[in-house]
């Protein structure tokens, strides 16, 4: 009995000290006022939370939600057929899975930079199109919402493939067979039988993609050119050049709340589903 | 339908891999621009001539190794402890630490360290980065090792104790060896995540703790440069080798 | 088991390979010293300098403001000196350790921001204007030209609240140093009107993009602009007709520094005419060191971008340090501009 306690103790300490305490400090900071040139200062206030209702920041939050939704939706559309293919292939399942996961293992920065390299005005895509004579002056492919969306989808696509694949793999093959026997065409079988049965995987994948996209910072920073400001950029800005730690803390608290609610809801449904 | 799926799968994999391959190909281009001039290793040579880059890489390695060691040991022990008797609170906290946006983890750790430093007069440095990396790696290790633990039969431990081993002995000589592939998998995950981290590291790094992702980011902000292509290619190959080793270990 | 010990040993080894020479940590703007300035200092004084760079005052201040960043010498623009003083971040300079101080240009020996040079040593000075490609016809001559829609997507402004808002203020004919909230709100409207035309808010990073042709016009500091022009003669620089700011970057020693004597030696080293001249010539910045200026080659000394002629000089105004309230207001407006 005592051994188990000592085994778990280091994790408790580390989690309390490096996760719980920092979050508590940030929560506390969200009620303070900004020091003149950074840091925090005394009067306790609710002003930071009131500022969150300002339409400017509400818009940023809304934009982040929409971006995360769009990225999740696109990932779903792109990943589902791929997961279907892998689950149905007979010989090289593992190989395909590894090929899909391989980009995930390489550096996130590198993968985001790859799109910087491709989309710039003097990047590969524009240079190629110009050489082929299709366009005469470079297309503004970079530093806009579309580029950020592309970067997010590219980064999190493997996260959507895996859960869907896992669910499809365990699918009872007699079910789609039965549908075909009853006269359903392939598309109908797909939409009416397979997709609904894959729902747990779809939801898991959606959560795995949506949450990181909501708090994304690097992708909008590098590919958005400082013009696409999402929640992650706002927080980072307040803690560095914006010099408003309390406000940044309030935004972080809100973000944490949203994320926790989402995960709670998801876990609740999962355990409901199991029991 | 099967044919369409196959075509789609090829396109899908191409979409995933082509950007990285293009990066690698153009890292051998002698010209700065995306017009192919001729094959050249000059950008690779530039990497090794840059002392700041070399120091940053070394820092990244040290941080990753230290953080992985600590988080693997702590995480494995924790996974075992939780396997014996679960704790919703701890599990929940670990999951929460996984989904917390990186920027929030980063700023909260910065706030913690700055608050402590008001009294201790220490500086941010390599150790703060290592601590930060441990903070977010533990959850990964716990989850991977727990998954592996679930495949073990509980009777394994009972059998060992029936044969006279105490709890600690059972853990060391029976459970640990059976867990080994899971531990290696967790360690590898922690290593990759730590080596690649930018957001959290940039917030808690000190004067002497610049890491490779920080250097890459600074260069990327200044505009694309073929040196980044070369660095990217090297990093990808390095991690690819790690994965290969892992696969070998797993099959062994 | 063996594997683990090996890795532990590696980590320990890494800890042991620390240098035994004294250290100095210097945080400076990017491209502000000659390539061999630091290594020459290291060789001559037998020390190891950790030299890192930043792209904006805010970036540097964010690290330094908490008072335990680990840096010894930093180079703020003089407008940030008073806030740094208020926060107790600076160490007073000891002139007996700075024998090369008289080398400074007379204009900078009694600067308005620190009349007795008690806290800083002026380093390099410059103005802000417009860097542009000659392919842009007619050439931009006024801040208002940067609101022209034909530049859409190929235009950047500085990622600096002071400069960016200052340009907006000048465009509508107000003082660069305005603190009146009404005036600042008007400037903010101008900034918001311009934002759709911008590619990004960039500091010195835009140099590469000007050279490669990604960007056609940029609000830029004269020094960075000159560096870009050196790389590509198709670029040019203009001091806007409505007026523009002058700045001076100064070397200061942080109070937290545990190596004040070595830090002073570094500042003194930078004041040497030959060293300052080498730095000024390589980096294409106007040096505050009068003796060094005399050593510069003619082409640099007479360069209109770096050392503007009298009539241009008179159009400029030295930026005033802001009061904390004014700073807060500007910070908030800056966040609003960047967030919209």
Short mmCIF file of N, CA and C in Angstrom, two decimals, chain B residues 67-199:
data_model
loop_
_atom_site.label_atom_id
_atom_site.label_comp_id
_atom_site.label_asym_id
_atom_site.label_seq_id
_atom_site.Cartn_x
_atom_site.Cartn_y
_atom_site.Cartn_z
N UNK B 67 14.82 16.35 -19.51
CA UNK B 67 13.38 16.35 -19.29
C UNK B 67 12.80 14.96 -19.52
N UNK B 68 13.27 14.27 -20.56
CA UNK B 68 12.75 12.94 -20.85
C UNK B 68 13.07 11.98 -19.71
N UNK B 69 14.31 12.03 -19.23
CA UNK B 69 14.68 11.15 -18.13
C UNK B 69 13.74 11.32 -16.94
N UNK B 70 13.61 12.59 -16.51
CA UNK B 70 12.79 12.86 -15.33
C UNK B 70 11.35 12.44 -15.57
N UNK B 71 10.78 12.89 -16.69
CA UNK B 71 9.36 12.64 -16.89
C UNK B 71 9.09 11.16 -17.12
N UNK B 72 10.04 10.43 -17.74
CA UNK B 72 9.81 9.00 -17.94
C UNK B 72 9.80 8.27 -16.61
N UNK B 73 10.78 8.56 -15.78
CA UNK B 73 10.83 7.88 -14.47
C UNK B 73 9.57 8.20 -13.67
N UNK B 74 9.31 9.50 -13.52
CA UNK B 74 8.16 9.91 -12.72
C UNK B 74 6.86 9.39 -13.32
N UNK B 75 6.74 9.49 -14.64
CA UNK B 75 5.51 9.08 -15.30
C UNK B 75 5.26 7.59 -15.20
N UNK B 76 6.32 6.80 -15.35
CA UNK B 76 6.14 5.35 -15.26
C UNK B 76 5.68 4.96 -13.87
N UNK B 77 6.36 5.50 -12.86
CA UNK B 77 5.95 5.20 -11.49
C UNK B 77 4.50 5.59 -11.26
N UNK B 78 4.14 6.76 -11.78
CA UNK B 78 2.78 7.23 -11.58
C UNK B 78 1.78 6.30 -12.27
N UNK B 79 2.11 5.89 -13.49
CA UNK B 79 1.18 5.02 -14.22
C UNK B 79 0.94 3.74 -13.45
N UNK B 80 2.02 3.20 -12.89
CA UNK B 80 1.89 1.97 -12.11
C UNK B 80 1.03 2.21 -10.88
N UNK B 81 1.31 3.31 -10.18
CA UNK B 81 0.53 3.63 -9.00
C UNK B 81 -0.95 3.77 -9.32
N UNK B 82 -1.23 4.41 -10.44
CA UNK B 82 -2.63 4.60 -10.82
C UNK B 82 -3.27 3.28 -11.25
N UNK B 83 -2.45 2.38 -11.77
CA UNK B 83 -2.97 1.09 -12.21
C UNK B 83 -3.44 0.31 -11.00
N UNK B 84 -2.70 0.43 -9.89
CA UNK B 84 -3.09 -0.28 -8.69
C UNK B 84 -4.39 0.30 -8.13
N UNK B 85 -4.39 1.62 -8.01
CA UNK B 85 -5.65 2.24 -7.60
C UNK B 85 -5.77 3.58 -8.29
N UNK B 86 -6.84 3.70 -9.07
CA UNK B 86 -6.98 4.91 -9.86
C UNK B 86 -7.29 6.12 -9.01
N UNK B 87 -6.96 7.28 -9.55
CA UNK B 87 -7.32 8.53 -8.89
C UNK B 87 -7.87 9.45 -9.95
N UNK B 88 -9.16 9.72 -9.81
CA UNK B 88 -9.80 10.55 -10.83
C UNK B 88 -9.17 11.93 -10.91
N UNK B 89 -8.85 12.45 -9.72
CA UNK B 89 -8.32 13.82 -9.69
C UNK B 89 -7.01 13.89 -10.46
N UNK B 90 -6.12 12.94 -10.16
CA UNK B 90 -4.81 12.98 -10.80
C UNK B 90 -4.94 12.76 -12.30
N UNK B 91 -5.75 11.76 -12.66
CA UNK B 91 -5.94 11.50 -14.08
C UNK B 91 -6.51 12.73 -14.78
N UNK B 92 -7.50 13.33 -14.12
CA UNK B 92 -8.12 14.52 -14.70
C UNK B 92 -7.11 15.64 -14.87
N UNK B 93 -6.26 15.84 -13.83
CA UNK B 93 -5.25 16.89 -13.93
C UNK B 93 -4.30 16.62 -15.09
N UNK B 94 -3.90 15.36 -15.23
CA UNK B 94 -2.97 15.03 -16.30
C UNK B 94 -3.61 15.29 -17.66
N UNK B 95 -4.86 14.86 -17.82
CA UNK B 95 -5.55 15.13 -19.09
C UNK B 95 -5.65 16.62 -19.33
N UNK B 96 -5.97 17.36 -18.26
CA UNK B 96 -6.12 18.81 -18.41
C UNK B 96 -4.81 19.43 -18.88
N UNK B 97 -3.69 18.93 -18.31
CA UNK B 97 -2.41 19.51 -18.71
C UNK B 97 -2.14 19.23 -20.18
N UNK B 98 -2.73 18.14 -20.72
CA UNK B 98 -2.53 17.86 -22.13
C UNK B 98 -3.29 18.82 -23.02
N UNK B 99 -4.52 19.15 -22.60
CA UNK B 99 -5.32 19.98 -23.49
C UNK B 99 -5.12 21.46 -23.26
N UNK B 100 -4.43 21.84 -22.19
CA UNK B 100 -4.19 23.26 -21.97
C UNK B 100 -3.42 23.82 -23.16
N UNK B 101 -3.89 24.94 -23.71
CA UNK B 101 -3.16 25.53 -24.83
C UNK B 101 -1.73 25.85 -24.43
N UNK B 102 -0.81 25.61 -25.32
CA UNK B 102 0.60 25.78 -24.99
C UNK B 102 0.90 27.18 -24.50
N UNK B 103 0.25 28.16 -25.08
CA UNK B 103 0.56 29.53 -24.70
C UNK B 103 0.17 29.78 -23.26
N UNK B 104 -0.93 29.14 -22.81
CA UNK B 104 -1.35 29.33 -21.43
C UNK B 104 -0.36 28.64 -20.49
N UNK B 105 0.07 27.42 -20.84
CA UNK B 105 1.10 26.75 -20.03
C UNK B 105 2.34 27.63 -19.93
N UNK B 106 2.75 28.18 -21.07
CA UNK B 106 3.96 29.00 -21.10
C UNK B 106 3.86 30.21 -20.20
N UNK B 107 2.78 30.98 -20.35
CA UNK B 107 2.70 32.20 -19.55
C UNK B 107 2.51 31.89 -18.08
N UNK B 108 1.79 30.80 -17.77
CA UNK B 108 1.58 30.49 -16.37
C UNK B 108 2.89 30.10 -15.71
N UNK B 109 3.73 29.33 -16.43
CA UNK B 109 5.03 28.96 -15.87
C UNK B 109 5.91 30.18 -15.72
N UNK B 110 5.85 31.09 -16.70
CA UNK B 110 6.62 32.33 -16.60
C UNK B 110 6.20 33.10 -15.36
N UNK B 111 4.87 33.20 -15.15
CA UNK B 111 4.37 33.93 -13.98
C UNK B 111 4.88 33.26 -12.70
N UNK B 112 4.84 31.92 -12.66
CA UNK B 112 5.32 31.21 -11.48
C UNK B 112 6.78 31.53 -11.21
N UNK B 113 7.61 31.38 -12.24
CA UNK B 113 9.04 31.59 -12.04
C UNK B 113 9.34 33.02 -11.63
N UNK B 114 8.69 33.99 -12.28
CA UNK B 114 8.96 35.38 -11.93
C UNK B 114 8.54 35.67 -10.50
N UNK B 115 7.47 35.03 -10.06
CA UNK B 115 6.98 35.23 -8.70
C UNK B 115 7.98 34.68 -7.69
N UNK B 116 8.52 33.47 -8.00
CA UNK B 116 9.51 32.86 -7.11
C UNK B 116 10.79 33.70 -7.10
N UNK B 117 11.17 34.21 -8.27
CA UNK B 117 12.43 34.92 -8.36
C UNK B 117 12.41 36.23 -7.59
N UNK B 118 11.22 36.73 -7.28
CA UNK B 118 11.17 37.96 -6.50
C UNK B 118 11.84 37.76 -5.16
N UNK B 119 11.77 36.51 -4.66
CA UNK B 119 12.39 36.28 -3.37
C UNK B 119 13.78 35.66 -3.49
N UNK B 120 13.96 34.78 -4.49
CA UNK B 120 15.20 34.03 -4.55
C UNK B 120 16.27 34.71 -5.40
N UNK B 121 15.92 35.69 -6.16
CA UNK B 121 16.88 36.38 -7.03
C UNK B 121 17.62 35.43 -7.95
N UNK B 122 16.92 34.44 -8.47
CA UNK B 122 17.55 33.57 -9.47
C UNK B 122 17.19 34.10 -10.85
N UNK B 123 17.74 33.46 -11.89
CA UNK B 123 17.41 33.86 -13.24
C UNK B 123 16.74 32.71 -13.97
N UNK B 124 16.06 33.06 -15.04
CA UNK B 124 15.59 32.02 -15.95
C UNK B 124 16.81 31.38 -16.58
N UNK B 125 16.71 30.09 -16.85
CA UNK B 125 17.86 29.43 -17.45
C UNK B 125 17.49 28.06 -17.94
N UNK B 126 18.49 27.22 -18.19
CA UNK B 126 18.25 25.88 -18.68
C UNK B 126 17.32 25.12 -17.74
N UNK B 127 17.51 25.33 -16.44
CA UNK B 127 16.73 24.52 -15.50
C UNK B 127 15.25 24.86 -15.55
N UNK B 128 14.92 26.13 -15.79
CA UNK B 128 13.50 26.47 -15.89
C UNK B 128 12.88 25.83 -17.12
N UNK B 129 13.67 25.77 -18.20
CA UNK B 129 13.14 25.14 -19.41
C UNK B 129 12.92 23.65 -19.16
N UNK B 130 13.90 23.02 -18.50
CA UNK B 130 13.76 21.58 -18.23
C UNK B 130 12.52 21.33 -17.37
N UNK B 131 12.35 22.13 -16.32
CA UNK B 131 11.17 21.97 -15.47
C UNK B 131 9.89 22.12 -16.28
N UNK B 132 9.87 23.12 -17.15
CA UNK B 132 8.67 23.35 -17.96
C UNK B 132 8.40 22.14 -18.85
N UNK B 133 9.45 21.60 -19.44
CA UNK B 133 9.25 20.45 -20.33
C UNK B 133 8.76 19.24 -19.56
N UNK B 134 9.32 19.04 -18.34
CA UNK B 134 8.85 17.94 -17.51
C UNK B 134 7.36 18.10 -17.26
N UNK B 135 6.95 19.35 -16.96
CA UNK B 135 5.54 19.61 -16.64
C UNK B 135 4.62 19.11 -17.72
N UNK B 136 4.94 19.35 -18.98
CA UNK B 136 3.97 18.91 -19.98
C UNK B 136 4.25 17.52 -20.53
N UNK B 137 5.43 16.93 -20.22
CA UNK B 137 5.72 15.60 -20.75
C UNK B 137 5.15 14.48 -19.91
N UNK B 138 5.01 14.73 -18.60
CA UNK B 138 4.58 13.64 -17.71
C UNK B 138 3.29 13.01 -18.21
N UNK B 139 2.34 13.86 -18.60
CA UNK B 139 1.05 13.31 -19.02
C UNK B 139 1.21 12.34 -20.18
N UNK B 140 2.05 12.70 -21.15
CA UNK B 140 2.25 11.80 -22.29
C UNK B 140 2.75 10.44 -21.83
N UNK B 141 3.76 10.47 -20.95
CA UNK B 141 4.35 9.20 -20.50
C UNK B 141 3.31 8.39 -19.75
N UNK B 142 2.58 9.04 -18.85
CA UNK B 142 1.58 8.31 -18.06
C UNK B 142 0.57 7.63 -18.98
N UNK B 143 0.09 8.36 -19.96
CA UNK B 143 -0.94 7.78 -20.84
C UNK B 143 -0.40 6.60 -21.62
N UNK B 144 0.80 6.76 -22.18
CA UNK B 144 1.36 5.66 -23.00
C UNK B 144 1.63 4.44 -22.13
N UNK B 145 2.24 4.65 -20.97
CA UNK B 145 2.57 3.52 -20.11
C UNK B 145 1.30 2.89 -19.55
N UNK B 146 0.30 3.71 -19.21
CA UNK B 146 -0.97 3.16 -18.73
C UNK B 146 -1.59 2.26 -19.77
N UNK B 147 -1.55 2.71 -21.02
CA UNK B 147 -2.13 1.89 -22.08
C UNK B 147 -1.46 0.53 -22.13
N UNK B 148 -0.16 0.55 -21.97
CA UNK B 148 0.59 -0.71 -21.99
C UNK B 148 0.24 -1.56 -20.77
N UNK B 149 0.10 -0.89 -19.61
CA UNK B 149 -0.21 -1.61 -18.38
C UNK B 149 -1.54 -2.35 -18.49
N UNK B 150 -2.48 -1.72 -19.17
CA UNK B 150 -3.81 -2.34 -19.29
C UNK B 150 -3.74 -3.66 -20.01
N UNK B 151 -2.68 -3.86 -20.83
CA UNK B 151 -2.59 -5.14 -21.53
C UNK B 151 -1.98 -6.22 -20.65
N UNK B 152 -1.44 -5.82 -19.50
CA UNK B 152 -0.84 -6.82 -18.61
C UNK B 152 -1.92 -7.41 -17.71
N UNK B 153 -1.74 -8.62 -17.38
CA UNK B 153 -2.69 -9.26 -16.49
C UNK B 153 -2.31 -8.98 -15.05
N UNK B 154 -3.30 -8.72 -14.23
CA UNK B 154 -3.03 -8.43 -12.82
C UNK B 154 -2.45 -9.63 -12.10
N UNK B 155 -2.76 -10.80 -12.64
CA UNK B 155 -2.28 -12.00 -11.96
C UNK B 155 -0.77 -12.11 -12.01
N UNK B 156 -0.17 -11.38 -12.97
CA UNK B 156 1.28 -11.42 -13.09
C UNK B 156 1.94 -11.03 -11.77
N UNK B 157 1.44 -9.93 -11.21
CA UNK B 157 2.02 -9.44 -9.98
C UNK B 157 1.73 -10.38 -8.82
N UNK B 158 0.50 -10.85 -8.79
CA UNK B 158 0.11 -11.77 -7.72
C UNK B 158 0.99 -12.99 -7.73
N UNK B 159 1.22 -13.53 -8.94
CA UNK B 159 2.05 -14.73 -9.07
C UNK B 159 3.44 -14.46 -8.50
N UNK B 160 3.99 -13.30 -8.85
CA UNK B 160 5.34 -12.99 -8.37
C UNK B 160 5.35 -12.93 -6.85
N UNK B 161 4.29 -12.34 -6.26
CA UNK B 161 4.29 -12.20 -4.81
C UNK B 161 4.04 -13.54 -4.14
N UNK B 162 3.26 -14.38 -4.79
CA UNK B 162 3.08 -15.73 -4.24
C UNK B 162 4.40 -16.44 -4.18
N UNK B 163 5.26 -16.15 -5.15
CA UNK B 163 6.55 -16.83 -5.19
C UNK B 163 7.55 -16.20 -4.23
N UNK B 164 7.12 -15.22 -3.44
CA UNK B 164 7.99 -14.71 -2.38
C UNK B 164 8.51 -13.30 -2.59
N UNK B 165 8.23 -12.67 -3.74
CA UNK B 165 8.75 -11.31 -3.93
C UNK B 165 7.90 -10.31 -3.16
N UNK B 166 8.52 -9.23 -2.69
CA UNK B 166 7.71 -8.16 -2.10
C UNK B 166 7.23 -7.23 -3.22
N UNK B 167 6.49 -6.23 -2.84
CA UNK B 167 5.89 -5.37 -3.87
C UNK B 167 6.94 -4.73 -4.76
N UNK B 168 7.98 -4.19 -4.13
CA UNK B 168 9.02 -3.50 -4.89
C UNK B 168 9.71 -4.48 -5.84
N UNK B 169 10.01 -5.70 -5.33
CA UNK B 169 10.65 -6.70 -6.16
C UNK B 169 9.78 -7.07 -7.35
N UNK B 170 8.48 -7.26 -7.05
CA UNK B 170 7.57 -7.61 -8.14
C UNK B 170 7.60 -6.53 -9.20
N UNK B 171 7.61 -5.29 -8.73
CA UNK B 171 7.62 -4.19 -9.70
C UNK B 171 8.88 -4.22 -10.54
N UNK B 172 10.04 -4.34 -9.87
CA UNK B 172 11.31 -4.23 -10.60
C UNK B 172 11.54 -5.39 -11.56
N UNK B 173 11.25 -6.61 -11.06
CA UNK B 173 11.71 -7.75 -11.86
C UNK B 173 10.63 -8.34 -12.74
N UNK B 174 9.39 -8.03 -12.47
CA UNK B 174 8.33 -8.63 -13.29
C UNK B 174 7.63 -7.58 -14.16
N UNK B 175 7.13 -6.54 -13.50
CA UNK B 175 6.33 -5.56 -14.24
C UNK B 175 7.20 -4.72 -15.19
N UNK B 176 8.27 -4.17 -14.65
CA UNK B 176 9.09 -3.26 -15.47
C UNK B 176 9.55 -3.88 -16.79
N UNK B 177 10.12 -5.08 -16.75
CA UNK B 177 10.54 -5.66 -18.04
C UNK B 177 9.37 -5.82 -19.00
N UNK B 178 8.21 -6.21 -18.45
CA UNK B 178 7.05 -6.36 -19.35
C UNK B 178 6.62 -5.00 -19.91
N UNK B 179 6.88 -3.96 -19.14
CA UNK B 179 6.45 -2.63 -19.58
C UNK B 179 7.43 -1.98 -20.55
N UNK B 180 8.63 -2.58 -20.64
CA UNK B 180 9.72 -1.88 -21.33
C UNK B 180 9.33 -1.21 -22.65
N UNK B 181 8.66 -1.91 -23.58
CA UNK B 181 8.31 -1.24 -24.84
C UNK B 181 7.45 0.00 -24.61
N UNK B 182 6.52 -0.09 -23.65
CA UNK B 182 5.68 1.07 -23.38
C UNK B 182 6.48 2.22 -22.83
N UNK B 183 7.45 1.90 -21.97
CA UNK B 183 8.28 2.96 -21.39
C UNK B 183 9.09 3.64 -22.48
N UNK B 184 9.67 2.81 -23.36
CA UNK B 184 10.47 3.39 -24.45
C UNK B 184 9.58 4.27 -25.33
N UNK B 185 8.36 3.78 -25.61
CA UNK B 185 7.45 4.58 -26.44
C UNK B 185 7.15 5.91 -25.77
N UNK B 186 6.86 5.85 -24.46
CA UNK B 186 6.58 7.10 -23.74
C UNK B 186 7.76 8.03 -23.75
N UNK B 187 8.95 7.46 -23.54
CA UNK B 187 10.16 8.28 -23.51
C UNK B 187 10.39 8.94 -24.86
N UNK B 188 10.17 8.17 -25.91
CA UNK B 188 10.37 8.71 -27.25
C UNK B 188 9.41 9.86 -27.52
N UNK B 189 8.16 9.66 -27.10
CA UNK B 189 7.17 10.72 -27.28
C UNK B 189 7.60 11.98 -26.53
N UNK B 190 8.02 11.78 -25.27
CA UNK B 190 8.45 12.92 -24.47
C UNK B 190 9.66 13.60 -25.11
N UNK B 191 10.57 12.82 -25.64
CA UNK B 191 11.77 13.38 -26.27
C UNK B 191 11.40 14.24 -27.47
N UNK B 192 10.53 13.69 -28.34
CA UNK B 192 10.15 14.43 -29.54
C UNK B 192 9.43 15.72 -29.19
N UNK B 193 8.49 15.60 -28.25
CA UNK B 193 7.72 16.79 -27.89
C UNK B 193 8.62 17.86 -27.29
N UNK B 194 9.58 17.43 -26.47
CA UNK B 194 10.46 18.40 -25.83
C UNK B 194 11.40 19.04 -26.84
N UNK B 195 11.95 18.25 -27.74
CA UNK B 195 12.91 18.77 -28.71
C UNK B 195 12.25 19.79 -29.61
N UNK B 196 10.97 19.58 -29.89
CA UNK B 196 10.29 20.39 -30.88
C UNK B 196 9.62 21.63 -30.29
N UNK B 197 9.54 21.72 -28.98
CA UNK B 197 8.69 22.76 -28.39
C UNK B 197 9.25 24.15 -28.64
N UNK B 198 8.38 25.07 -29.06
CA UNK B 198 8.81 26.46 -29.19
C UNK B 198 8.10 27.38 -28.21
N UNK B 199 6.77 27.29 -28.19
CA UNK B 199 5.98 28.29 -27.48
C UNK B 199 6.35 28.37 -26.01
#
